[in-house]
Short mmCIF file of C-alpha atoms and ligand atoms in Angstrom, two decimals:
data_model
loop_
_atom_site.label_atom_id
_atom_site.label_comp_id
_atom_site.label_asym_id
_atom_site.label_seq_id
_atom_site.Cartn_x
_atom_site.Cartn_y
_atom_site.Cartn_z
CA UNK A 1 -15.26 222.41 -67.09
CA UNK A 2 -13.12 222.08 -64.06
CA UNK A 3 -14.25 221.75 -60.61
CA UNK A 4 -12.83 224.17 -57.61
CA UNK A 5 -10.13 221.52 -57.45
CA UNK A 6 -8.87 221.96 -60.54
CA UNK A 7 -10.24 218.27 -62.11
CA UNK A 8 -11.78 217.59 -65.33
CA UNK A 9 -15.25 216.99 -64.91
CA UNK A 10 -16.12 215.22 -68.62
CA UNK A 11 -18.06 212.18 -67.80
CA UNK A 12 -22.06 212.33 -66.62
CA UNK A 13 -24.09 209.21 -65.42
CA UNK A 14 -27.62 209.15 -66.32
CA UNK A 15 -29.86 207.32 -64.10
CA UNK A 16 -33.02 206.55 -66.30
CA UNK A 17 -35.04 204.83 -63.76
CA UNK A 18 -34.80 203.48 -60.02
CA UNK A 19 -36.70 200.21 -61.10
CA UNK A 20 -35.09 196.85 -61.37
CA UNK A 21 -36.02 193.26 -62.49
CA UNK A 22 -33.39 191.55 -59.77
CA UNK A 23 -32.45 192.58 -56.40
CA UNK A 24 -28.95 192.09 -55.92
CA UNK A 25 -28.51 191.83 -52.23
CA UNK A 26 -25.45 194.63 -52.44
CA UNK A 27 -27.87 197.18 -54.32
CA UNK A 28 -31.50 196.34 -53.63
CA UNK A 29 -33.62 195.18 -50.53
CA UNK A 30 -35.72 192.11 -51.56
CA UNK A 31 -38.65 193.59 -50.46
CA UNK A 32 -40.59 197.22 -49.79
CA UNK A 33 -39.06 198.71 -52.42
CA UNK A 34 -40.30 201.91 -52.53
CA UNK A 35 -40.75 203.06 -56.06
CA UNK A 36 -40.17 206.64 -57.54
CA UNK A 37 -43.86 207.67 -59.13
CA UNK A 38 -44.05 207.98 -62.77
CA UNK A 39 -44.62 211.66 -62.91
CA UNK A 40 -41.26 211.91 -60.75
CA UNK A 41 -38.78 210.65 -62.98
CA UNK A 42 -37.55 212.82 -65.55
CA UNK A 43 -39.03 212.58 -68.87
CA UNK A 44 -36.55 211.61 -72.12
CA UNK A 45 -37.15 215.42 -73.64
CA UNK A 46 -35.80 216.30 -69.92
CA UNK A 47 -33.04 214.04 -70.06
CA UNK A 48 -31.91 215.25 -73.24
CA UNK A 49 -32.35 218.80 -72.21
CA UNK A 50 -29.76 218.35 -69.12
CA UNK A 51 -27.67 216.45 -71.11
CA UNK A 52 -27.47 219.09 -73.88
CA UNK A 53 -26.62 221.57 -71.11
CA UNK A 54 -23.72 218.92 -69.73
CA UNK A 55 -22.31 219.44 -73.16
CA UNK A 56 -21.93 222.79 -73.03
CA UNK A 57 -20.04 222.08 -69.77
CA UNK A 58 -17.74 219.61 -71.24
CA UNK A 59 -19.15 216.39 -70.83
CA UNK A 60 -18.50 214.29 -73.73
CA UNK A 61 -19.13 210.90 -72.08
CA UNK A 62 -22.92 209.57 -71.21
CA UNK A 63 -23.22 206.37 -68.84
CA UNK A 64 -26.90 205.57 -69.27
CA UNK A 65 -27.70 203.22 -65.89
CA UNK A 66 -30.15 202.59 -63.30
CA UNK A 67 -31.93 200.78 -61.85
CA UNK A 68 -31.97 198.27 -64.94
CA UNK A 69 -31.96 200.58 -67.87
CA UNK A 70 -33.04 198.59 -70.23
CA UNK A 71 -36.60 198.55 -68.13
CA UNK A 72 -37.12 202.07 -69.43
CA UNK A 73 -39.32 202.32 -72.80
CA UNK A 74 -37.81 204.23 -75.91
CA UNK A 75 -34.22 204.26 -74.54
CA UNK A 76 -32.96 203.03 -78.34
CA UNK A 77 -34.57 206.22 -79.27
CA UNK A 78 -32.47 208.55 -76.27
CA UNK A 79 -29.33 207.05 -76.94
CA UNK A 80 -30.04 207.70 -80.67
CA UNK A 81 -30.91 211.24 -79.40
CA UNK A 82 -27.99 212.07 -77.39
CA UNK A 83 -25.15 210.19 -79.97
CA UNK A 84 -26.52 213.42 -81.92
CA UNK A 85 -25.38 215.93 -79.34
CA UNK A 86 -22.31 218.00 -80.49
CA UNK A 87 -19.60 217.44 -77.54
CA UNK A 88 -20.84 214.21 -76.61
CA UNK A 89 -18.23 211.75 -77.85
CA UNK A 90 -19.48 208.28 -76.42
CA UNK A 91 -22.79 206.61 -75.12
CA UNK A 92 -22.62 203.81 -72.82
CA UNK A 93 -24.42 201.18 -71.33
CA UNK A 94 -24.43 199.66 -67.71
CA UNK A 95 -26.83 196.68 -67.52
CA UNK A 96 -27.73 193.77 -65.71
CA UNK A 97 -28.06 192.05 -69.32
CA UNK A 98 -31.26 190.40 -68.41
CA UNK A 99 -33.11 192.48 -71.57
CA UNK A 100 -30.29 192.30 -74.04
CA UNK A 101 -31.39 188.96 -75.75
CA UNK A 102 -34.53 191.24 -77.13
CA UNK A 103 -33.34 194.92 -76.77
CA UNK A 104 -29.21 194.67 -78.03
CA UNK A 105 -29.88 195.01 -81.79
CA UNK A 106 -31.51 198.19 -82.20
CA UNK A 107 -29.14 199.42 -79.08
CA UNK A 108 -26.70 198.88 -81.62
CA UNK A 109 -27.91 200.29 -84.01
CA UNK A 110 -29.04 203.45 -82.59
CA UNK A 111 -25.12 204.12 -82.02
CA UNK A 112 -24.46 202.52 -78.23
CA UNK A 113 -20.58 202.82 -77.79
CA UNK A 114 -19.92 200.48 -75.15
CA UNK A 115 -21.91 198.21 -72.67
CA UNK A 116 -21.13 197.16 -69.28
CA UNK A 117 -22.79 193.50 -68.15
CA UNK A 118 -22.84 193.23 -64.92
CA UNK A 119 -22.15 189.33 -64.23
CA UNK A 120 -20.98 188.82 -60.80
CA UNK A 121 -20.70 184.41 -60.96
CA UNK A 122 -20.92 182.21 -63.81
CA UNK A 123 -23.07 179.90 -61.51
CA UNK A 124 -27.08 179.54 -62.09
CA UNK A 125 -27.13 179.23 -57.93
CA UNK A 126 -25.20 181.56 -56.80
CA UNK A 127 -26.48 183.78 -59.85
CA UNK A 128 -30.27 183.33 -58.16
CA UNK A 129 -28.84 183.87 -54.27
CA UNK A 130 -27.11 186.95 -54.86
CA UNK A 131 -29.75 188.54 -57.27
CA UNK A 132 -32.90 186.46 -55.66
CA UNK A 133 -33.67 185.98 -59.42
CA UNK A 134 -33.92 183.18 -61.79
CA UNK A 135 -32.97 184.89 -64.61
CA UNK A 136 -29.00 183.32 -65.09
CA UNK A 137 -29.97 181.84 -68.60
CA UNK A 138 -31.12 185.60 -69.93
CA UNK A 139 -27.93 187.06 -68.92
CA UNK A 140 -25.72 184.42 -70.04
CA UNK A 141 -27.40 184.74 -73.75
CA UNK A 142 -26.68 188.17 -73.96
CA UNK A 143 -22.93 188.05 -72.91
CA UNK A 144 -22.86 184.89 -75.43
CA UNK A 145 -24.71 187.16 -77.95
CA UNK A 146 -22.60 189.91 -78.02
CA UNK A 147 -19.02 188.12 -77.77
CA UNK A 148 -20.78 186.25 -80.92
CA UNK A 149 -21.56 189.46 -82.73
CA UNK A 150 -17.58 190.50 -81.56
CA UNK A 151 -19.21 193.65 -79.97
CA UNK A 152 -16.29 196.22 -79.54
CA UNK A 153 -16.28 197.59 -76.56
CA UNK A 154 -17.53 195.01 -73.82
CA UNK A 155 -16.91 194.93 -70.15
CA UNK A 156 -17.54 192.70 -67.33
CA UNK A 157 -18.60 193.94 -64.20
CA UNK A 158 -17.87 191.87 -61.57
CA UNK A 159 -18.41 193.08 -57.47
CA UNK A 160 -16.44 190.13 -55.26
CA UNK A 161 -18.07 189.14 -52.20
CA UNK A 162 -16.29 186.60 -49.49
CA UNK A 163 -18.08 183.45 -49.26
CA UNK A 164 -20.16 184.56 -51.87
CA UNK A 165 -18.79 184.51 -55.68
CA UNK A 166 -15.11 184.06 -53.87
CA UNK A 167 -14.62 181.08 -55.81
CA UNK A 168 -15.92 182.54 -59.31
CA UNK A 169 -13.40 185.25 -59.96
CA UNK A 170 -10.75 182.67 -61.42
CA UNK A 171 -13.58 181.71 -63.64
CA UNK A 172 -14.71 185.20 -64.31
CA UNK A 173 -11.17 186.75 -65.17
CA UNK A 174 -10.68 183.41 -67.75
CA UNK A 175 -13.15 184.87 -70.17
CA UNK A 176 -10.83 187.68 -70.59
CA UNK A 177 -8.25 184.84 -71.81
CA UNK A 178 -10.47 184.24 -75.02
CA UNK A 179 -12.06 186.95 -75.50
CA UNK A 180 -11.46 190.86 -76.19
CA UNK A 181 -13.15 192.15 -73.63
CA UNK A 182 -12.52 193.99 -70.19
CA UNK A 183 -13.24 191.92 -66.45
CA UNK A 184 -13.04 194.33 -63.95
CA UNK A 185 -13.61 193.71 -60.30
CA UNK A 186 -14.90 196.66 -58.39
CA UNK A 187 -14.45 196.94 -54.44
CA UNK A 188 -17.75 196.73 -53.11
CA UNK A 189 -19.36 199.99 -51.38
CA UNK A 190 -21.15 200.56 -47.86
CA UNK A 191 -23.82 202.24 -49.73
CA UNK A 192 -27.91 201.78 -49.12
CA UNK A 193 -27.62 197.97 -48.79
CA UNK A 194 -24.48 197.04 -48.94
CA UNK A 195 -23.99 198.53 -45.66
CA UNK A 196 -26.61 196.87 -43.32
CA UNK A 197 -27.04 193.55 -45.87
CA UNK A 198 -23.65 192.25 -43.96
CA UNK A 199 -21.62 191.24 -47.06
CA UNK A 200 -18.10 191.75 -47.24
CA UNK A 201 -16.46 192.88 -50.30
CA UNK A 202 -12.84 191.11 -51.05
CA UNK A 203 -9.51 193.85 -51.27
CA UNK A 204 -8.45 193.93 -54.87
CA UNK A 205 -4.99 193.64 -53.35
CA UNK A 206 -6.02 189.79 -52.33
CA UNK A 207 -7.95 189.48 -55.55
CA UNK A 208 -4.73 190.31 -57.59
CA UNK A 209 -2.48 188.44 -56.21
CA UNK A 210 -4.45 185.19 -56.22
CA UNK A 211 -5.14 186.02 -60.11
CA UNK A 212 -1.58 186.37 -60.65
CA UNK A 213 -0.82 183.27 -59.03
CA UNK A 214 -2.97 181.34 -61.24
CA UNK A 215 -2.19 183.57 -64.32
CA UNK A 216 1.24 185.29 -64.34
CA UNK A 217 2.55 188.50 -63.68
CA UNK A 218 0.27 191.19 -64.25
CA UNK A 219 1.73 193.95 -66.65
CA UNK A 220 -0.42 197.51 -66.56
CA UNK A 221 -1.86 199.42 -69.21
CA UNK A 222 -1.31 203.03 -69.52
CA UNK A 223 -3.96 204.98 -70.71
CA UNK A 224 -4.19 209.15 -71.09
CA UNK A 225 -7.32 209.06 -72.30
CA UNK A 226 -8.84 211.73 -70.46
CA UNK A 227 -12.55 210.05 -70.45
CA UNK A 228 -10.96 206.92 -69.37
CA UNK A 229 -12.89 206.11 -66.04
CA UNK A 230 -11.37 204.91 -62.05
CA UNK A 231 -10.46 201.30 -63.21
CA UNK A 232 -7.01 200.42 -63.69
CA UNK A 233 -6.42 197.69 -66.37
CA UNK A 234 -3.76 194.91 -67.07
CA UNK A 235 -2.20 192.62 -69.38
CA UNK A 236 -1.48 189.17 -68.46
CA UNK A 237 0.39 186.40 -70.49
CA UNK A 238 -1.56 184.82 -72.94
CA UNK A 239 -5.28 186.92 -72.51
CA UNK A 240 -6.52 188.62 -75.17
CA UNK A 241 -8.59 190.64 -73.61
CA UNK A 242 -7.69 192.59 -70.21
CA UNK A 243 -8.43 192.44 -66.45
CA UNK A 244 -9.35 195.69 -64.30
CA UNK A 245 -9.82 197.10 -60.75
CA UNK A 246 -11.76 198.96 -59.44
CA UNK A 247 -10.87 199.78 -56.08
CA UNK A 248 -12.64 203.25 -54.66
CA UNK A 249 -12.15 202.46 -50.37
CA UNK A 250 -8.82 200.99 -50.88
CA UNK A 251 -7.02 203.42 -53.17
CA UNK A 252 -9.10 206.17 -53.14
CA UNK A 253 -9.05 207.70 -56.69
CA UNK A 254 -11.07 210.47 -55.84
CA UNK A 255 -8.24 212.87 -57.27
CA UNK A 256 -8.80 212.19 -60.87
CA UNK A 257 -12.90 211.83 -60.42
CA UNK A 258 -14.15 213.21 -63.83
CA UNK A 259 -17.80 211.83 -63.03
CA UNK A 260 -21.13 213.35 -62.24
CA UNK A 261 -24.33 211.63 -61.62
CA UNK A 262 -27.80 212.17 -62.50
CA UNK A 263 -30.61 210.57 -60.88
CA UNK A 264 -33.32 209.15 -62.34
CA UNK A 265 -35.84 212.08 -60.16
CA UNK A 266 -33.27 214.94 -61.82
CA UNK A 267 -31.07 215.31 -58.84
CA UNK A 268 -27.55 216.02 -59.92
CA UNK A 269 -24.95 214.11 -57.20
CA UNK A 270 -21.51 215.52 -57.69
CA UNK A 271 -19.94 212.76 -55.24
CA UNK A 272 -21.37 209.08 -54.68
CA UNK A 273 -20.96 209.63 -51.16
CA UNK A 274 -22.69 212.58 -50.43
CA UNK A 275 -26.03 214.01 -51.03
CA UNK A 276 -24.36 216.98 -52.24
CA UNK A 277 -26.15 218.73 -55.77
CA UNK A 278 -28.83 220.41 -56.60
CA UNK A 279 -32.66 219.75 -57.45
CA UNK A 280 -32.89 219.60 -61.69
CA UNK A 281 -35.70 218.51 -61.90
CA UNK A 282 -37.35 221.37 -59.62
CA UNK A 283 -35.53 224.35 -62.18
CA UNK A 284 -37.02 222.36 -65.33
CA UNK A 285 -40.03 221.97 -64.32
CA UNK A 286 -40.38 225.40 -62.40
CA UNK A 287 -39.92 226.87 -65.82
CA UNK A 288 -36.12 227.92 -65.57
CA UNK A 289 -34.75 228.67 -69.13
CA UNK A 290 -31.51 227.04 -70.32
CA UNK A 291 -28.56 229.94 -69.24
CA UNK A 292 -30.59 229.50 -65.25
CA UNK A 293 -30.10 225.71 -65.09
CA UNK A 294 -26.81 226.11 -66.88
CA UNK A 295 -25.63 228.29 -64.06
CA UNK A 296 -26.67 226.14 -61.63
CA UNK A 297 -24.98 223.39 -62.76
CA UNK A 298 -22.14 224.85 -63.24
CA UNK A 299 -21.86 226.08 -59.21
CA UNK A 300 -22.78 222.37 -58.50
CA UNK A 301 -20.27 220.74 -60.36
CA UNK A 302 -17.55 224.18 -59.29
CA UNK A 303 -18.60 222.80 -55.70
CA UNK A 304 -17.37 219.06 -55.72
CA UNK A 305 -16.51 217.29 -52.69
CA UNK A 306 -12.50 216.96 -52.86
CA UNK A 307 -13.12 212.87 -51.54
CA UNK A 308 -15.82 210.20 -50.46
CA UNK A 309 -15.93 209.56 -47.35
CA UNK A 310 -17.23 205.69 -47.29
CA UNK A 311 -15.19 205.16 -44.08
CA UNK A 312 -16.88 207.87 -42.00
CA UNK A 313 -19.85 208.04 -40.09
CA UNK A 314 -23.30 207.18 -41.60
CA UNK A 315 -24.69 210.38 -40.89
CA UNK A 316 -22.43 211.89 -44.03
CA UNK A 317 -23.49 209.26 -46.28
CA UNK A 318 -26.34 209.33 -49.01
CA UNK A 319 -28.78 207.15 -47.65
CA UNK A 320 -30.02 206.64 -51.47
CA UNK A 321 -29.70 203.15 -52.42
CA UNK A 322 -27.68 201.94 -55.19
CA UNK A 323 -30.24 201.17 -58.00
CA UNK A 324 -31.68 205.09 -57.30
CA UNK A 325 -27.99 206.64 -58.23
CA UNK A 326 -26.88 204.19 -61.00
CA UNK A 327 -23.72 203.29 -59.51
N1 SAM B 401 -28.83 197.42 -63.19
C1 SAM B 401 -27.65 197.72 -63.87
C2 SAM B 401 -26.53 196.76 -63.54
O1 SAM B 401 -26.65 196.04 -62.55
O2 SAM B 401 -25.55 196.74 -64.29
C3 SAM B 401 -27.16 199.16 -63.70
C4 SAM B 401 -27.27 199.75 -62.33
S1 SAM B 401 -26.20 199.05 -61.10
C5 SAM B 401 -26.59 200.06 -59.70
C6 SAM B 401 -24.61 199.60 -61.67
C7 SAM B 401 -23.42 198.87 -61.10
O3 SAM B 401 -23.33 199.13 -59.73
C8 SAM B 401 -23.47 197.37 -61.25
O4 SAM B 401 -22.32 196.91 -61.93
C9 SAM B 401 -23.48 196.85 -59.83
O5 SAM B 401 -22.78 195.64 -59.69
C10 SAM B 401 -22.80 197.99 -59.09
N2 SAM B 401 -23.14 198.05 -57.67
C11 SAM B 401 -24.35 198.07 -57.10
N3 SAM B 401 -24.25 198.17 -55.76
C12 SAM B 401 -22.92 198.22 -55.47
C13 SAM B 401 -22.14 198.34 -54.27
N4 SAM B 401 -22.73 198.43 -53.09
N5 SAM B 401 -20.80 198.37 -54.38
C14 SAM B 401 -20.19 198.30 -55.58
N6 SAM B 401 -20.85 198.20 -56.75
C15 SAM B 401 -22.20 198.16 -56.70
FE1 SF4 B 402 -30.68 195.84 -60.20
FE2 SF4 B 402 -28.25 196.52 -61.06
FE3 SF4 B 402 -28.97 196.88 -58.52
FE4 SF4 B 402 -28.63 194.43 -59.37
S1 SF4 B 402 -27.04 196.03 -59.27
S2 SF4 B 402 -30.39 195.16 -58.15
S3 SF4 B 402 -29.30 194.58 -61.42
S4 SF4 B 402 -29.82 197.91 -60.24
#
């Protein structure tokens, strides 16, 4: 369906749980987390309810996130679920790859399109600083795993960070040289964390030209596809695979958002920014039959904020944290 301002809105994110087993200093405070109870978080049959009713809205691309997805039990079994959903055309994966090793083949199997690895350093230490983890070794199996098994549609997701993993992103954007697979570096965003943790995020525009420096000019892929997502991807000489940005304060690409959000507690965000949406999880559970949610959801998503507004004052930000929305 299209929103008030005329966009496309094809594309849903599905938290499936708020729980994670690193604490990336962006996303996550190391301590005090406080969890979502159990009996909060939306059930699978609820999930696939919702995301039946998306369908009949037009979404035809599923994001399953977190948290760490890959924490939740039985999600082979929901992604099998919703690859069965008429409309649905793709079922993705964003992870931080430290369950792949054991989880990836019947992922796989149960008809995963694509998977997105978050892998922000190729360095054990700065891999243990930034997620106050020691888990490098896991995460390094699975991207080894699934470039072995050529995996088709594999992304890096990589969130710069001055002084931080400023010296990785040569290294990071190299295994695009080799390999068929997608680097992107996304801007990072003053949300939950990120805002008070005092990390600065690194302007694509710096991050591109020191990449084409070192690699050559940079030559950009067009791509219609209407599910494509925000990232803007490019060719350079000699790389197999391509490099992308992702750069939501500095080019705002608000415009062409196609995305809505689910949280793992049923709350559907139409805008990362915002705490904008409306309560799903109260109508399923409150007994609301399908054409009640359906209309609900389809004001909510009618009603989507024309733009973030990251650069504006706190009080008109979400004061979720990252691993609660799913990024
Ligand atoms: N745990 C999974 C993972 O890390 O891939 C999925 C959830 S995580 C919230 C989804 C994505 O959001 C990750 O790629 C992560 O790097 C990114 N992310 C988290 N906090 C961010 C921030 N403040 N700014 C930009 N990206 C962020
Ligand atoms: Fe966990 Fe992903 Fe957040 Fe890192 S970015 S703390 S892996 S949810």
């Amino acid at each position: 369906m299209r929103d008030k301002f005329n966009r496309e809105i094809n594309y849903a994110r599905i938290s499936v749980t708020d729980r994670c087993n690193l604490r990336c200093r962006y996303c996550m405070p190391e301590c005090g987390v406080k969890k979502i109870s159990h009996d909060d978080i939306l059930t699978l049959e609820e999930i696939l309810r919702v995301s039946k009713l998306f369908s009949r809205l037009g979404i035809k691309k599923i994001r399953i996130t977190g948290g760490e997805p890959l924490l939740r039990r039985n999600l082979p079994s929901l992604i099998r679920d919703l690859k069965k959903i008429s409309g649905v055309e793709q079922v993705n994966l964003t992870t931080n790859g430290v369950l792949l090793p054991k989880l990836a083949p019947e992922l796989i199997s149960a008809g995963l399109d694509g998977i997105n690895l978050s892998l922000d350093t190729l360095d054990e230490k700065i891999f243990a600083d930034l997620t106050r983890r020691r888990l490098f070794s896991q995460v390094l199996e699975s991207f080894q795993a699934l470039l072995n098994q050529n995996f088709k549609n594999l992304k890096i997701n990589c969130v710069p960070l001055r002084e931080i993993n400023e010296n990785e992103l040569l290294k990071l954007a190299t295994l695009a040289k080799s390999n068929s697979i997608k680097v992107r570096f996304i801007e990072l965003m003053p949300i939950g964390c990120a805002w008070e943790s005092g990390l600065r995020g690194i302007p694509t525009a710096e991050i591109f030209s020191t990449l084409e420096k070192n690699f050559g000019e940079f030559l950009p892929i067009y791509d219609k596809n209407p599910l494509k997502g925000p990232a803007k991807y490019f060719k350079l000489p000699n790389f197999i695979g391509e490099i992308g940005f992702i750069d939501a304060i500095e080019h705002k690409f608000c415009g062409n958002c196609n995305r809505i959000r689910l949280t793992a507690e049923g709350f559907l965000k139409t805008c990362l920014s915002f705490d904008f949406g409306v309560d799903i999880k109260n109508l399923l559970r409150s007994g609301a039959n399908d054409n009640e949610i359906l209309e609900k959801i389809r004001e909510t998503i009618y009603n989507k904020p024309r733009e973030h507004f990251f650069n504006g004052a706190a009080k008109f930000r979400d004061s979720r944290l990252m691993n609660q929305v799913g990024g």
